[in-house]
Amino acid sequence: MKRIYFDHSATTPVDREVAELMLEYMTDKYGNPSSVHAFGRETRKALEEAREKVAALINAAPNEIFFTSGGTEGDNLALKGVAYANRKKGNHIITTAIEHHAILHTCEYLEKQGFSVTYLPVDENAMIRMEDLKNAITDQTILISVMFANNEVGTIQPIKEIGQLAKEKGIYFHTDAVQAAGNYPIDVKELNIDLLTMSGHKFHASKGIGALYIRRGVRVEEIQHGGGHERNLRAGTENVPGIVGLGKAAEIAKRDMEEKVTYIQGLRDKIITTITEKVPHIKLNGHPESRMPGNVNFSFLYIEGESLLLNLDMKGIAASSGSACTSGSLDPSHVLLAMGLPHEVAHGSLRVTLGRGNTEEEVDYFLGIVPEIVEKLRSMSPLYGSAAQLKPSNPCSSCHHH
């Protein structure tokens, strides 16, 4: 049976070129970058070259890039680091209700430490309202943290406007760009971003490697103590294979960005158009225009997302119902609930996230079987028969009818 991977927001395969380079820095070039001898100098040089490539991906300076173990560590360092270093200035942080748990749980932890956090609501497309953000700012606000693109529904936030507002008010602006970095063009200077989190395994580097961009002059306190690695901000011997891999992946992402975005977006739009035409009682989740090139998220009324996933899996298709980090839990997605979806609608959601390795044939195969699976599951659903016949209007007003 053929296997089709439609879950690129969860993780991506490591690029061959990246893997080969990593292997070289595990076996032949294994020096500790802090060592003064030739072995150490060799890996130190590779480390700094990788830093330049990661910086170039987002138009930052190399000395503004700090290597981490991934998105979660980057988010923790950004939030706690800024909060601790600026607590004399104020104790208020603004974020959103649809952030990844790496942000939400860090904010909850900071609330226990005496910081106060505002969680901005979102509209039905998972977009924050700039008005809400303006109204939330107080003279105690030290940080605004808004994700670049949502991992479940793909909505891209008005990052430039947020950056502009933060700059005018003299407040630091952090964005969790784990979904966007390497998959969507980002220019930290143009967007007025002060801190940005990225993760390698979302754009064909390995798991366990990431970077935090910190604009020069932003005050951040370290949260992991030890030797003076990463300019005293992130102690611990550097993960050299991971870092050189991240550098190579960043170089490839920058080189192929335009082509990749156009290609993946084409596949995405084909899926959205076809499913909208072929399957009744559905709702596209996330913003129709301002969304990630590879993200498709639909709610199928009257069925459970879980059974849809298992049926797709039996046909060789790997998709998800939300974030991989919470897929083990049966609670409906906090993102879909924040968008105002009723529980039963949120439960029937399917997320398909595409990558550069996906083909038109795979998409066509998927589009051939989804309507059948949905029809089969609905025929077994006690909700469907009565609901579909009794009331043509769906429980959520923004659903498509055919």
Phi, psi and omega in degrees: 000140179284147179248128182239127183257108179242045184223045185291345176284339178281312175191166180233155176291145177289132178300140180305313180301320179295313182297319180296318179294319179299318180300319179301322181272005171259325189256311185264319185247080192250010184299155174278124184300345178273349179287145183274345182283179186304320181298318180289319181297324180298314181284328177300317181297316180297322179299314183288328176293320178295321180300319179297320182290320179294319179299317182298328181301326183242014181059048177250175173269146181306323182283006175258003182254127179238123183282139182228184178270004178142194185296317184296314178296319180300316179296318178297315180295319181296309185289307181293318183299316179288318181300311183294320185285340185240019185294340177287335181279325183176173183227021185249131179238141176244130175221197181236165181284351186248015179295164172293156181297338177299330175273309185301314182288330175292320177296319178297321177296316180294329176297323177292336180273006177098005175272155176247138186236133173256127178256105183292139174284170176233163177276187185292347176258012180069027181257137175283160175258127182302328179300316179299318181296313179303315183290337183279340184290132175236178179286355178263355186288124180248342184209138170244125178236110180231128182297148180291307179221140182284136184288338181266310186252358171078000182298131176263125184283162178286068189301317182298318179295319179296315180300319180297313181297315180299319181297314179301323184271355181070035180246140177292144179238117176252141172232131173278102184253030183302320179284330189268320185301128181086349182238355184204142184295132178225131175232105187295332179288311182296326184267000180057044179267132179267324178221140181217131178261134173225160182225131185298321188286359175270350175222050168073021165258186186273168175287154177083014175222140179199187179212151172243124174271130175232114180303141179306133178097347177282130183273119180226136178262142180289151180242355177236122188255148181166222177293176187272033184297159180047053179048051175065015183253340185211088184292151178125138178305134185294142177280080188302311179302317179298317183293315179294326176296317178299318178300314180295317180297322179294320179298315180293317181299317180295317182297318187259006190310305187299313182298315182296313181300313181298315182297309183294321179298324178299314179296316181302311184295327178296317179296313182299312181299312184294315181294320179300322180285319191271334187243122178281169175054057178227166176218129175281125179263140181102170184288134182296326181253308185278075182218161182297142184305328186255008187261127171234128176221116180242145166259128176256114183293151175072008173225161179272133178302322183301313182290329177296316179299315182295321178294321177294319180299321178295335178265009176090008182254125179261114175228192179213173179253357180176224181278136179298331183291342181236007186298336179292338183268146184266005176291144176294157185302132178295335179290311181295323178293321178296333178279359176091013178284137175295154181313310187292332178282318179299326181293334184264035185261149180231128176249126175244122179236123190264156178226175185294341180277348181285150184240165177300321180298317180297318179297317180296319178300313179300312182293335177288325186261338182302310181302322179297312181298315181299315180300315181298313182293323180291326181295337179267354184272125180296334181290324193293303184310301184295313185295317184292326181279316186295309184232118178294336181278137182278161178299339175240128193297337186269013181283157177275140172244145174223000000 
